[in-house]
Structures are given as C-alpha cells and as structure tokens.
XYZ file of C-alpha atoms in Angstrom:
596
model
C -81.764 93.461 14.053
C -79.962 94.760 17.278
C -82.413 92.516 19.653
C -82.036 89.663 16.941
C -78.538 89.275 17.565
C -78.694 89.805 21.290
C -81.501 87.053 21.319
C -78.643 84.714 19.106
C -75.492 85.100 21.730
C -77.929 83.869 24.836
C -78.882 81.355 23.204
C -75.413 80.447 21.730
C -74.453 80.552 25.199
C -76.625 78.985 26.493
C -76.388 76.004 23.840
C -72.268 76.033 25.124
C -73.332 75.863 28.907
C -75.853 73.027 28.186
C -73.168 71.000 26.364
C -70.799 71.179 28.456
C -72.682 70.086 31.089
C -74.006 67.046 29.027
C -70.223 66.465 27.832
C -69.181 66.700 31.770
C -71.885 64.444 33.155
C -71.259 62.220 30.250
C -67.716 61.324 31.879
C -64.786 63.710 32.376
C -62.819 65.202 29.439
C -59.515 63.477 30.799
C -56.179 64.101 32.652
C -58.338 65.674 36.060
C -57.389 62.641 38.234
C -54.717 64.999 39.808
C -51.966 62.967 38.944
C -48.150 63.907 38.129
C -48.879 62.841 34.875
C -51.798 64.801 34.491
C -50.087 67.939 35.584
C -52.242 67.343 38.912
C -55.365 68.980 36.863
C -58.388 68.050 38.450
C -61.910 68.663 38.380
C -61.573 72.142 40.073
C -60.366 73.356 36.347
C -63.830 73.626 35.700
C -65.565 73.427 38.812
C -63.548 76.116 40.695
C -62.345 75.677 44.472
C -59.912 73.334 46.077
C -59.999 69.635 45.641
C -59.893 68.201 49.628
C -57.648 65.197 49.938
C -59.427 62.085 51.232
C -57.918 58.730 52.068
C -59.610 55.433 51.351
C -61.797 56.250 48.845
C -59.636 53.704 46.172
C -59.608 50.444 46.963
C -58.293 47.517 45.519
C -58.194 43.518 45.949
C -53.940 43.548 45.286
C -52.352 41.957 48.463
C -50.769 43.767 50.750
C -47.111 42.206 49.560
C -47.866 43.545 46.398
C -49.285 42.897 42.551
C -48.225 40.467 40.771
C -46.486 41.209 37.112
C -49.547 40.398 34.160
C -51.979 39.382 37.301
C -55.810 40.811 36.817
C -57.213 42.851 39.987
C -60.203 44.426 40.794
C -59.892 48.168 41.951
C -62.758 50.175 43.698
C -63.467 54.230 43.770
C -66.132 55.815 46.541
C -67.161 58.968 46.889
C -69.093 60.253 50.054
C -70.678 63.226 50.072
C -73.768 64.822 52.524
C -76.757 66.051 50.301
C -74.963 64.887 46.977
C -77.744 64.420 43.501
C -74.537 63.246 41.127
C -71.199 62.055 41.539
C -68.455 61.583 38.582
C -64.860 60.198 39.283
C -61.779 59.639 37.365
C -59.381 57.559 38.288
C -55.411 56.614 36.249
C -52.256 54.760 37.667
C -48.942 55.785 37.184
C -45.631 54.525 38.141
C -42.812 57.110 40.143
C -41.840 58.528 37.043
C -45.806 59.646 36.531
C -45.702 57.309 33.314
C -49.199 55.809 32.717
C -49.106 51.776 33.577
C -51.088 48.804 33.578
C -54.080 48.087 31.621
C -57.356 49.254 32.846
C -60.700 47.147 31.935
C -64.294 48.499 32.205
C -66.351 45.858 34.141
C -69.305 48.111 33.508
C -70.081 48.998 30.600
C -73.129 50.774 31.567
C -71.949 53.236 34.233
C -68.274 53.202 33.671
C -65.485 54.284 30.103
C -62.239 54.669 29.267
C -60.704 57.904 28.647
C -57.855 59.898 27.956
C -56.725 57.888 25.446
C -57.585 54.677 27.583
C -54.918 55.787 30.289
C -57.976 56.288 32.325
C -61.607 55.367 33.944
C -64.740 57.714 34.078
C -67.966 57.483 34.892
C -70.909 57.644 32.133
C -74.337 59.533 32.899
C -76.109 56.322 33.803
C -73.251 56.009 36.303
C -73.379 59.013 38.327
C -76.777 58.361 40.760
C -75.273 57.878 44.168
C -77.481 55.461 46.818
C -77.767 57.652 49.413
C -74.495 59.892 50.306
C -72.226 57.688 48.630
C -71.474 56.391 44.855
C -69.092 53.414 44.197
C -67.335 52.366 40.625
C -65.589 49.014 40.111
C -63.039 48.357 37.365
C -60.393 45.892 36.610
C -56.452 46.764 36.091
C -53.980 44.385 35.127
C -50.545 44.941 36.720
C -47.775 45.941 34.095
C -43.781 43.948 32.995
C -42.181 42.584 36.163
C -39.799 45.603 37.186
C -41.969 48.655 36.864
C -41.707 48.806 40.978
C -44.481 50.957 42.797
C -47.449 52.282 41.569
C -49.859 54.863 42.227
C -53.458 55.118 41.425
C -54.696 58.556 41.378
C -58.547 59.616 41.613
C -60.829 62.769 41.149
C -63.842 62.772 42.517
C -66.834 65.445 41.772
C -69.903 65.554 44.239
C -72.062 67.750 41.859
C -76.041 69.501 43.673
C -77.382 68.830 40.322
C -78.250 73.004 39.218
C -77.072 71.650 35.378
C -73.750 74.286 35.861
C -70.589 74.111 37.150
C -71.175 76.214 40.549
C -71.721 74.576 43.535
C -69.991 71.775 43.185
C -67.579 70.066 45.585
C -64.225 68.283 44.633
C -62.376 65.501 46.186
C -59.264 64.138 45.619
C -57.912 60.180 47.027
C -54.797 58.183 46.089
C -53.392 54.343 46.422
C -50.445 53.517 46.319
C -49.201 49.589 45.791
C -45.908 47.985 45.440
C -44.677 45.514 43.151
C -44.768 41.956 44.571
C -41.108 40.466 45.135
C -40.473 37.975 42.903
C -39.453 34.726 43.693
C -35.829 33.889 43.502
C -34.767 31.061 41.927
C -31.160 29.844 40.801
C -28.047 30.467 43.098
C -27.515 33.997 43.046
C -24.815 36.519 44.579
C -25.719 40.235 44.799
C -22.575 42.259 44.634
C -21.568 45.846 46.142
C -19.136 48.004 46.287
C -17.760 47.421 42.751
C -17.194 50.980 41.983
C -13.189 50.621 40.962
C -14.130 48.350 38.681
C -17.114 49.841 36.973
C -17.066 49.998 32.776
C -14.289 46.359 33.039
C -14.860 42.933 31.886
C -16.436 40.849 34.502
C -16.727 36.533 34.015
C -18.214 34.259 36.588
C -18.527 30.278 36.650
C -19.908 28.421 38.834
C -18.218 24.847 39.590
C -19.454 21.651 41.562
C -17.069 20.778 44.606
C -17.933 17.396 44.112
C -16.554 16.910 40.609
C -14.816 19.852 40.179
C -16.409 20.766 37.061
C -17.482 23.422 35.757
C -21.669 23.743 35.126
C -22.384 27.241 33.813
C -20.566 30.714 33.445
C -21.509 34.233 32.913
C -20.221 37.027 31.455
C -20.548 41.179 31.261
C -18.466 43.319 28.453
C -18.708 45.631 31.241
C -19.860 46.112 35.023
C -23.353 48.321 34.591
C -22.805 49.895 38.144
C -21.194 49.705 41.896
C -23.765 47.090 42.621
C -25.182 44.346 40.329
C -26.979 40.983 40.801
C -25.679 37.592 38.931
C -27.822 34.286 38.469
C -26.582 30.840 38.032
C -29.957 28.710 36.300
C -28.346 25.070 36.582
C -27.054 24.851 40.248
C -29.302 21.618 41.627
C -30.515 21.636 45.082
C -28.151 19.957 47.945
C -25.043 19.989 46.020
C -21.978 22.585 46.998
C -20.628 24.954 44.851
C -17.697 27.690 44.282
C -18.767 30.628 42.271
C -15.378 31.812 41.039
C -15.242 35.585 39.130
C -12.648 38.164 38.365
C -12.587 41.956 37.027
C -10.713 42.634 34.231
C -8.327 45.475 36.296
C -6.104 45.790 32.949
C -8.767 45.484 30.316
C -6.646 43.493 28.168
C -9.813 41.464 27.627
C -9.156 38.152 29.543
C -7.629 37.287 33.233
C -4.344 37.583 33.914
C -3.727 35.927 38.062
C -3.547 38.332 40.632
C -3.171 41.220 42.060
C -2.887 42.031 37.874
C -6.979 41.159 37.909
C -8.307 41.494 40.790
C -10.366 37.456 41.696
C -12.567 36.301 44.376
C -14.379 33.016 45.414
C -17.619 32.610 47.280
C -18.502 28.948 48.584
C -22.348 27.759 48.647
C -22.904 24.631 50.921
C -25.790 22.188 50.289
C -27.692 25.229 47.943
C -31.367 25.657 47.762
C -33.109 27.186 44.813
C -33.365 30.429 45.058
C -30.473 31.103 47.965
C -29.116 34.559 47.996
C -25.629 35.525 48.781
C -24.288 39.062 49.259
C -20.622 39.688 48.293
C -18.761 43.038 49.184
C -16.026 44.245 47.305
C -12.783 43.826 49.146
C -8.767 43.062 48.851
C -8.805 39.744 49.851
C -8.130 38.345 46.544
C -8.223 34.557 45.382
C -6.499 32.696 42.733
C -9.192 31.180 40.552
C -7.224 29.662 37.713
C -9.693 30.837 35.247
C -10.283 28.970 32.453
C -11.101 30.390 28.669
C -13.814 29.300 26.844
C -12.896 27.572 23.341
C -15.829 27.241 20.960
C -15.806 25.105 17.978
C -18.416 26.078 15.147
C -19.089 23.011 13.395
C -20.850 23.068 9.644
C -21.314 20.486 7.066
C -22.108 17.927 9.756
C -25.114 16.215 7.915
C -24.002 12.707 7.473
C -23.782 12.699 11.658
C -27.037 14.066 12.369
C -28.250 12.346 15.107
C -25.306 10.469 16.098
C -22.880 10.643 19.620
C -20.176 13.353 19.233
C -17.187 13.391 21.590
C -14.252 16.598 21.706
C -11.271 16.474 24.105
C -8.231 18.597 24.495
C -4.857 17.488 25.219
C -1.909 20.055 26.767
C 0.495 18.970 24.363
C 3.554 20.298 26.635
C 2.160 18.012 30.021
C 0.107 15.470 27.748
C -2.584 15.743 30.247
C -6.417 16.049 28.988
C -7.575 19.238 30.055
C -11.326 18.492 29.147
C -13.824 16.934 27.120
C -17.474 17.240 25.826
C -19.592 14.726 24.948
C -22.841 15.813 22.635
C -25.435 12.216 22.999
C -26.678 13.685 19.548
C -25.745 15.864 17.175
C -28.559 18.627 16.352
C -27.846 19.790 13.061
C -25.139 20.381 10.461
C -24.387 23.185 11.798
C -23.874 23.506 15.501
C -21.293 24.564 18.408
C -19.569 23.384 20.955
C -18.543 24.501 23.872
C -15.307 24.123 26.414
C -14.350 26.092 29.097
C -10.583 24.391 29.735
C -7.987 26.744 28.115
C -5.299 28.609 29.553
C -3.396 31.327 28.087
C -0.249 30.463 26.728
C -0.516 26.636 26.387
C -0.654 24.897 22.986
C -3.771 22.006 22.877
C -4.299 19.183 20.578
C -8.113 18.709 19.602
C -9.336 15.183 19.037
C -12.956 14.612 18.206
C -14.855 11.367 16.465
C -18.249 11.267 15.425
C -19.952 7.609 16.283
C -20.427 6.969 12.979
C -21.531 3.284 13.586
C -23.699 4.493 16.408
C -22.462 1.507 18.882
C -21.798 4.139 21.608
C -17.981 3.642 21.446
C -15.138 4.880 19.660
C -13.838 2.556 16.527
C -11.037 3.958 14.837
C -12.005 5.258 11.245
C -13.300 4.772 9.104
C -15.600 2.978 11.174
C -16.367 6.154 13.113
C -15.215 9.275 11.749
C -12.680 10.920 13.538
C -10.370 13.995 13.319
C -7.244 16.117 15.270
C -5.915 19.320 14.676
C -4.149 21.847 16.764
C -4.836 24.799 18.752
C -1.856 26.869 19.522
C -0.630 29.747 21.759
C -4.153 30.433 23.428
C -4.229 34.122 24.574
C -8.195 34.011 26.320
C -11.166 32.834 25.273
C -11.039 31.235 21.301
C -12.771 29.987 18.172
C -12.685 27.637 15.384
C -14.620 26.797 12.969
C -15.009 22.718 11.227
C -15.959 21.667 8.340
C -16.750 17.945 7.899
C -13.967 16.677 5.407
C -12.881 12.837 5.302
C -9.471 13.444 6.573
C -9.592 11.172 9.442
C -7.405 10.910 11.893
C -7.230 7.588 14.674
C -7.228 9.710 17.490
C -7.212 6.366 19.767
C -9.730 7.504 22.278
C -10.106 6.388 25.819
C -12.796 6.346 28.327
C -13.427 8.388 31.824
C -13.350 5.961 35.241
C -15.553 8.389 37.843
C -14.957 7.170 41.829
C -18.306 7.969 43.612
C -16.647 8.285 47.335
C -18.854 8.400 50.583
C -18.794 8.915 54.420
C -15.129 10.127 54.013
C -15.320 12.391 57.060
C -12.295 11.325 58.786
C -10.261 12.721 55.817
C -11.862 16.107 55.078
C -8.437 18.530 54.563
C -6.399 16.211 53.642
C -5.185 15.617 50.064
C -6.500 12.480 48.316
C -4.892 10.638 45.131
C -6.419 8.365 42.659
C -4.360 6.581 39.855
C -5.967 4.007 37.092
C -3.596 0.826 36.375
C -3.757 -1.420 33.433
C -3.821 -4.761 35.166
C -2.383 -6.789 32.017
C 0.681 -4.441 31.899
C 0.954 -2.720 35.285
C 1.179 0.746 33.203
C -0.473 3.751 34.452
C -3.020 5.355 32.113
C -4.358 8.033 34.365
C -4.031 10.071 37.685
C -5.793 12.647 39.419
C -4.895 14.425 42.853
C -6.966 16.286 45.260
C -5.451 18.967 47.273
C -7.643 19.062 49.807
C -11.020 16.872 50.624
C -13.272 19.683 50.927
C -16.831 17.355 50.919
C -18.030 14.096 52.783
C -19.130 12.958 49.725
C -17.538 13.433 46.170
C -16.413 12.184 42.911
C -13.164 12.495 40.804
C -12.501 11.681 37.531
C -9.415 9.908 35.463
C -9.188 9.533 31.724
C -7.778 6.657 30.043
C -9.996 3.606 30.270
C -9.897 0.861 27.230
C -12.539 -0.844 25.597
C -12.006 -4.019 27.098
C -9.651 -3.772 29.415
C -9.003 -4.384 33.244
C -7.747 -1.834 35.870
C -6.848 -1.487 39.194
C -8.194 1.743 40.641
C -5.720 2.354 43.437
C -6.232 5.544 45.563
C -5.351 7.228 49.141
C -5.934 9.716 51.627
C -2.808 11.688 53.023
C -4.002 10.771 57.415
C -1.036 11.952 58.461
C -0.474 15.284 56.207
C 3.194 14.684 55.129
C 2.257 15.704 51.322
C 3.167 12.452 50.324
C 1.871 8.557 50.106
C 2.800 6.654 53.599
C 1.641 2.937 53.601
C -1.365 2.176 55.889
C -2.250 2.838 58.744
C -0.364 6.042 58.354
C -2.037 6.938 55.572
C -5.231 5.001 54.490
C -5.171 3.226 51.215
C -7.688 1.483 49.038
C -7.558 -0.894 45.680
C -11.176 -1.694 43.781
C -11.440 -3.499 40.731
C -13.057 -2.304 37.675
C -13.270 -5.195 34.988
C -13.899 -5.517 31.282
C -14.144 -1.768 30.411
C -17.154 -1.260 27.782
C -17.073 2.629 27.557
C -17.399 5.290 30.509
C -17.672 3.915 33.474
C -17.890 4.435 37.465
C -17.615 2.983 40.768
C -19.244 3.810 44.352
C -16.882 3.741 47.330
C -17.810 4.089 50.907
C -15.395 4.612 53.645
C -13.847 1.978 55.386
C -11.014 0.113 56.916
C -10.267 -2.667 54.982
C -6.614 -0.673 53.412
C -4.545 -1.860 50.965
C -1.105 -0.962 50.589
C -1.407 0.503 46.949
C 2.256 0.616 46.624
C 2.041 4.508 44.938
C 4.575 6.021 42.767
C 6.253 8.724 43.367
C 5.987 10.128 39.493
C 3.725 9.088 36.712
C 4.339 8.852 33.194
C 4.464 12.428 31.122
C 4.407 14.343 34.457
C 8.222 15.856 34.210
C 9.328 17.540 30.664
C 13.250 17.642 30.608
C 13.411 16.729 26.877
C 15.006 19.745 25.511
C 18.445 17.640 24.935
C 16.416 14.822 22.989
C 15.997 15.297 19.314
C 13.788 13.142 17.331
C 14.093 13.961 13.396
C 12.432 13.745 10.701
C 8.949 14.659 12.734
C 6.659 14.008 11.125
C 7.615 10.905 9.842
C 6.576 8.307 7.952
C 8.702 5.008 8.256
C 11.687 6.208 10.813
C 11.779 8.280 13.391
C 15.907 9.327 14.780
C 16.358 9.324 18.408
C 19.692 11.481 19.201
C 20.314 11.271 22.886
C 23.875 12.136 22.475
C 23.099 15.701 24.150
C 22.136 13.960 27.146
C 24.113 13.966 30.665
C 22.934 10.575 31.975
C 22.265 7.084 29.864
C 18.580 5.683 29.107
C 16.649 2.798 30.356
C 14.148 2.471 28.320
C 11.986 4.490 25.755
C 8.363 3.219 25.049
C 5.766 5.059 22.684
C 2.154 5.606 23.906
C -0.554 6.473 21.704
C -3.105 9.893 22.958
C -4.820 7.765 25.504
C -2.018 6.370 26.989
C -1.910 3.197 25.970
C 1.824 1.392 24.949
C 1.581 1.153 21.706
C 5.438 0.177 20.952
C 8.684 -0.413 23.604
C 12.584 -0.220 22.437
C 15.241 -2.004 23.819
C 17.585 1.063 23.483
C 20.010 2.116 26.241
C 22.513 4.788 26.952
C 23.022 8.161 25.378
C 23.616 7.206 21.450
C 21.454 8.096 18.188
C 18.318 5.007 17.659
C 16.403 4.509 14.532
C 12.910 3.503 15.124
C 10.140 1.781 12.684
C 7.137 3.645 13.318
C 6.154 2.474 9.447
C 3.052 0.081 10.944
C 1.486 3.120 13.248
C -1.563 4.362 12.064
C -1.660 8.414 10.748
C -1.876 10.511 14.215
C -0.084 11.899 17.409
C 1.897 9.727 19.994
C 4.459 10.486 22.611
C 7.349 8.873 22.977
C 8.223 8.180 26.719
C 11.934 8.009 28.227
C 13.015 7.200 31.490
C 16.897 8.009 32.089
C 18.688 6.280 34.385
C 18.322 8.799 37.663
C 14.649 8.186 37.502
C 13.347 11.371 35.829
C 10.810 10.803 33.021
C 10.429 12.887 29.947
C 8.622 12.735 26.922
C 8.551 13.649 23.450
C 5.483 13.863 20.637
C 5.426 12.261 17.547
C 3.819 12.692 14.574
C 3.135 9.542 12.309
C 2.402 11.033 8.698
C-alpha cells in the first residue's frame, strides 16, 4: 500500500507538471506583460530569473504624430533569441494611469488569442515555432475616445529550450510607447490662463461680428473648472473679424454687473481662419463689454403656425429704441424657443411678435397675421417667458430693417460714422444708428423702421475731421442713396467715394431725450381720450405728434403752449404708441400710450 501511494503522488505530479506546461505553451495565463496594470508580473513568476529589457521588439504602423481616436492599426511583437526551440509573448496597452485601453483584434487566429479577459494578446501552441532565432506575432489595436492622451504597450516575451519544464528558460521584456494624435482645431478658439482668482465663478462669453455688430453665438460655465480652460466658438466664418467679449462673475450675484465690480475683457480676431488659436492671460486691464442677457421665450400651443415666418423684437420702452429682433423663416413645432441676447439689467422692454399667418412674407396687421405684445419689466440678468398661442392680438405695426453694405472706406477707419433713414413723403426720421469708431474697411450697419411701401432717403456721414459732430462736406464727408418702394427687409451696397452730399444732419432725433416727467397724460390706457396736462411745464409747446411702435406718424395736434389738451385717440387700433413733444427750446420728449 505504502509503494502504491508513493507510485500515485509522482504521477499526480507529474500529471500537474505536464499541464502546466501544456496550459503555458498553450498561451500565457494573463497579466505577465510586465505592465503597471499587471503589477509588472511577468513570465519570470513561473520561469524564475530576471526579465532583460529590450527595445524594439514592439512595433507598430501608428505615425509618428500619433494614433488617431477609433483609427485601426497594426502592431508587431519579435522576439530574438540564439539557440531558441519555442517562443510565447504577451503583449497589453495601457494608458498613464495603467488602465487597460483600446481594443485589441487577433489577425491570426491560428497562432495568436486574447487573454486576460481580452485586455490582452498571447500566443497559441501552433504559434510558438520561431524561423530561425527569431519569432514574430501581428495583431490589430484600435486606438481608444479622443482624450485618453499617451499610451503604452507593454510585452513579455519567453524564449523557452523546449525540456517540457519551466527551467531553462530565458525572459525578455520590450515596451512602446505612442501619443495621441493632436486633433485638429476647428472654430475660433481662446485658451485662457491664469484664471485662478476666479476659479468656482460664473463665466459667459459671446462672440460678435465687427462688421454688423451682432452678436453670433455665446457660451457659458456655472463655474470656471480650473486656472486654465479652453473655449470654442462653432459659427465664426472664415475672413470675417470678430470680438470675443467675456466676464467673471467677481460678486457671484449670478449676472454682470460693469467693472471693476466683474472683472471683463475683450480679445479682437482679424480676418479668422478655422481653427485659429488665441491665448489670453489673466490680467487687470479690464474692458467694458456692455453685456447683454439672454431673454428666452418658450412658446407652446403654436400649431396653427407651423411652418410659417415668425418675427420677435424688443423695444426699451424708456428710449423707444429697438434693442433687437429675431426672425424664425419657419416655425418648427408647437412648441419651441426663442432666443435673444439684448437685455440689460434694469430696463423695462416691450415684446412685439406676429406670426405670418397669410404667409406673404410681410407683416399685415391682424387678423390677417396674428400678432401679439406684452411686457417685460425690471430685467435683473438673463430671463424667461413662456407663450401660449391665444387670439388676443395686438397691431403691433411692424417695420422693416434697411442694412448699408459699405466698402473701401479706408480713409475713415477711427472715425465715427452716422446713418439716419428719412421718410421721403414726410421728411420724418424713422431710424438712426451711430458708429463710434470705423473699426473695418468693409462693414454693415443696420436701422429699423422701413414701411411696406414706402420711400427713404438713407443719409449718412463720416466724422473726417474728428470734432464729434456732423460738419458739411468736405470737412466731413457725406453721402445720400435712395432706397425706393420698400417691400420688406431690405439693403443697399455702398462703395467709397467722392461724390458728397450735404445731408443736412440733425443734431437730435425723435425719442432720443426723455424730460417728460412734468407731462401727464391721464386716463392711460385709454379708450376714446387721452388728457395732455402740460401745465407743470417751464417752457410752451410746439407741437405734439403720436407715432405708432415703428415710428411712423400716425396722428399730429395743433396744440401749443403749456395748457391741459384732450385728444381723440377713439379711431387707433388696440396697442402701444408714443406720443412725441417738442417744446419750444428744442428739446424733445416723449410719452407712451396705451390705446385699450
């Protein structure tokens, strides 16, 4: 019995030596590539000794600027080895935090596996007969996610004599190491540094056109990541000029405030190129932006418009200037937002907004088109409403946009520039815009308060000889074009010349001065009548007109002096108008009212 059981643990052992061997030569059991990730176990765990370091023996066909995120390569492992009978290999890639990445692909099924839970390659038995001195595996590995930065591949090699144990045996270890390919930039982009007092605070960016003036796209974090940070604009277009304008929110009362309270900058790209790069370093030398809030309007029950033009403007109700519009060519769905990035804090807005019910690509007052107006009123940042479609319409009496297109103006680039739009019938002024400083050759400005139908005069100038102010040519240089039979937005090109025209500018335009706070108008709203008591007032009046939103003279008084007037407003339609008064030392004010 004693020999019995003697003759059972050799061959027990025996069996275990034998299988292991077949299990080995099979392919390794996993984690030996000597990696980080595999605790840098190799195949000396088994094999005894030292594994010797070798360079070159993984190759690979990734460029030398790097792989490619998602991109399919083709990696290579030799082993070299004088007097060798079988060679095994395993080979993983890992990234610098010795996490396991990419995808690797047997390309041989008959001398190659996966192992370790596919995180790495091996050799199979029919894959371990060197030619000569030397054995080579190929294998492919696709690159991982865009952002996983360098990467490693790490390799065991074993050049086994072939005596069927583990002794004997000779281990080699190589590496490769590859970097992620840069990726392309496209977009304008700024990468900032330095931004460390201003880490955890709001931080908005925009990014406007020089030409226009108008804004194209803005950006926003809840709160700066770290001291340095990268920012991407997707709709700059190549040759145009931009201002990227951005602010910290040094307060953290949630919106900007002006400076020094949040601290503003503004970086200037000349004729951009995708992808351009700019570096900005945080610094003192602050700018005032004049940041504008974002006001979103969530729109819902919108179904009878699907499909048709929808226009929104806002109105500063104290200046009775538009401070923006959007125009949507066709409403997506009945429910839907829009977007527009033209508040400031502490103004009050009127909202106008008509859907082109009639689909002739004008406005028609309602209900012809469908049209509405409410208020939006002591704006404190960025705000929200929501619509609902209801059939309270409003005539909002919209007008049109006149865009000058001007060219070549090189000899004026500094100097302030003035356009005005003149109703040709009736001389009045329906819209102004100045310039402070040409800062392109070419440009384009915008007025608001074109007519279907009507004629203007589009008078403008160029301050030549820097007084601030409008000089008749040649000091200053003066221009008059035509624009006839207005059928909706329109525009006209302009290219520098000589041919000057003394434009015969005003020195104040209508709505631009608010002195009213000794007028009283009462009852407003009104319905029939609207009481005019200038008895408060220090100075007479020459003459009191009423405008409708876009401008336009919709009724003129003949009342004078400083008494109390009754006017008939009974034939207005339902809506907002301003009534304008001039007194007698020239000064303009003006006053809204609200026909019920």
């Amino acid at each position: 019995m004693k020999n019995y059981l003697y003759f059972l643990l050799a061959a027990l052992g025996l069996f275990v030596i034998l299988t292991s061997g077949i299990n080995y030569s099979t392919g390794s059991p996993g984690g030996k590539t000597g990696s980080p990730g595999d605790g840098g176990h190799t195949c000396t765990d088994c094999h005894g000794g030292t594994a010797s370091p070798q360079e070159g023996w993984i190759t690979s066909t990734i460029p030398a600027d790097g792989y490619i995120p998602g991109q399919t390569y083709t990696i290579t492992a030799t082993g070299t080895h004088v007097g060798v009978t079988k060679f095994g290999f395993e080979v993983t890639s890992e990234n610098a935090n010795a996490q396991k990445v990419g995808t690797l692909i047997v390309t041989n099924s008959n001398q190659n596996q996966l192992a370790n839970n596919n995180k790495s390659i091996t050799h199979k038995s029919s894959g371990t007969t060197p030619s000569g001195n030397s054995k080579t595996w190929s294998f492919d590995w696709t690159a991982p996610a865009e952002g996983t930065g360098d990467v490693t591949f790490y390799g065991a090699f074993n050049a086994a004599n072939g005596n069927g144990n583990t002794s004997g045996d000779v281990i080699y270890k190589s590496t490769l190491a590859v970097t992620e390919a840069a990726t392309a930039l496209t977009g304008l982009n700024v990468q900032l540094t330095g931004m460390t007092p201003h880490i955890g605070q709001l931080f908005e960016a925009r990014l406007i056109d020089k030409a226009t003036q108008m804004e194209i796209e803005r950006l926003r974090i809840d709160q700066i990541p770290a001291a340095d940070f990268d920012i991407m604009f997707a709709n700059a277009i190549d040759g145009h000029s931009y201002w990227v304008d951005f602010y910290a929110d040094m307060n953290d009362n949630g919106y900007y405030d002006g400076i020094p309270t949040d601290h503003a900058w503004r970086i200037t790209f000349n004729n951009f190129t995708d992808g351009t790069l700019q570096t900005f370093t945080h610094n003192t030398n602050f700018n005032e932006i004049n940041w504008k809030h974002m006001y979103e309007i969530e729109f819902s029950g919108m179904t009878p418009h699907i499909g048709q033009k929808l226009e929104v403007r806002l109105t500063d109700q104290n200046s009775l200037k538009e401070a923006g519009r959007v125009t949507i060519a066709a409403i997506p769905a009945a429910e839907f937002s829009v977007f527009l990035p033209y508040l400031v804090t502490g103004v009050d807005y009127t909202v106008d907004l008509y859907a082109d019910f009639n689909q002739n690509g004008v406005y028609d007052a309602p209900p012809t088109d469908h049209a509405w107006q409410f208020e939006l009123t002591n704006v404190e940042g960025d705000e929200d409403d929501n619509f609902i479609h209801n059939t309270n319409f409003t005539d909002i009496g919209w007008n049109y946009r006149f865009t000058l297109n001007a060219m070549e103006m090189n000899p004026h680039l500094g100097e302030l520039f003035e356009l005005r739009v003149v109703n040709q019938s009736s001389l009045a002024e329906v819209g102004r815009v100045s310039i402070d400083s040409i800062s392109l050759v070419n440009f384009s400005t915008m007025a608001l308060g074109l007519q279907i139908g009507e004629d203007y005069y589009i008078d403008f100038y160029a301050d030549h000889n820097g007084n601030g102010q409008y000089d008749a040519p040649p000091v200053d240089h003066a221009w008059r074009l035509e624009l006839s039979n207005v059928a909706g937005d329109s525009q006209l090109d302009f290219t520098h010349n000589t041919n000057f025209t003394d434009i015969e500018w005003p020195l104040t335009s209508i709505a631009e001065n608010n002195i009213s706070a000794s007028i009283n108008l009462y009852p407003n709203p009104a319905n029939e009548y609207i009481h005019v008591d200038l008895t408060q007032l220090e100075m007479n009046v020459v003459s009191m007109q009423i405008i409708n939103a876009s401008g336009s003279i919709i009724k003129s008084t003949d009342f004078t002096g400083n008494t109390t007037n009754r006017i008939d407003i009974g034939d207005l339609h339902s809506g907002l108008y301003y009534m304008i008064i001039e007194l007698e030392n020239g000064s303009i004010t003006s006053k809204r009212v609200i026909k019920l």
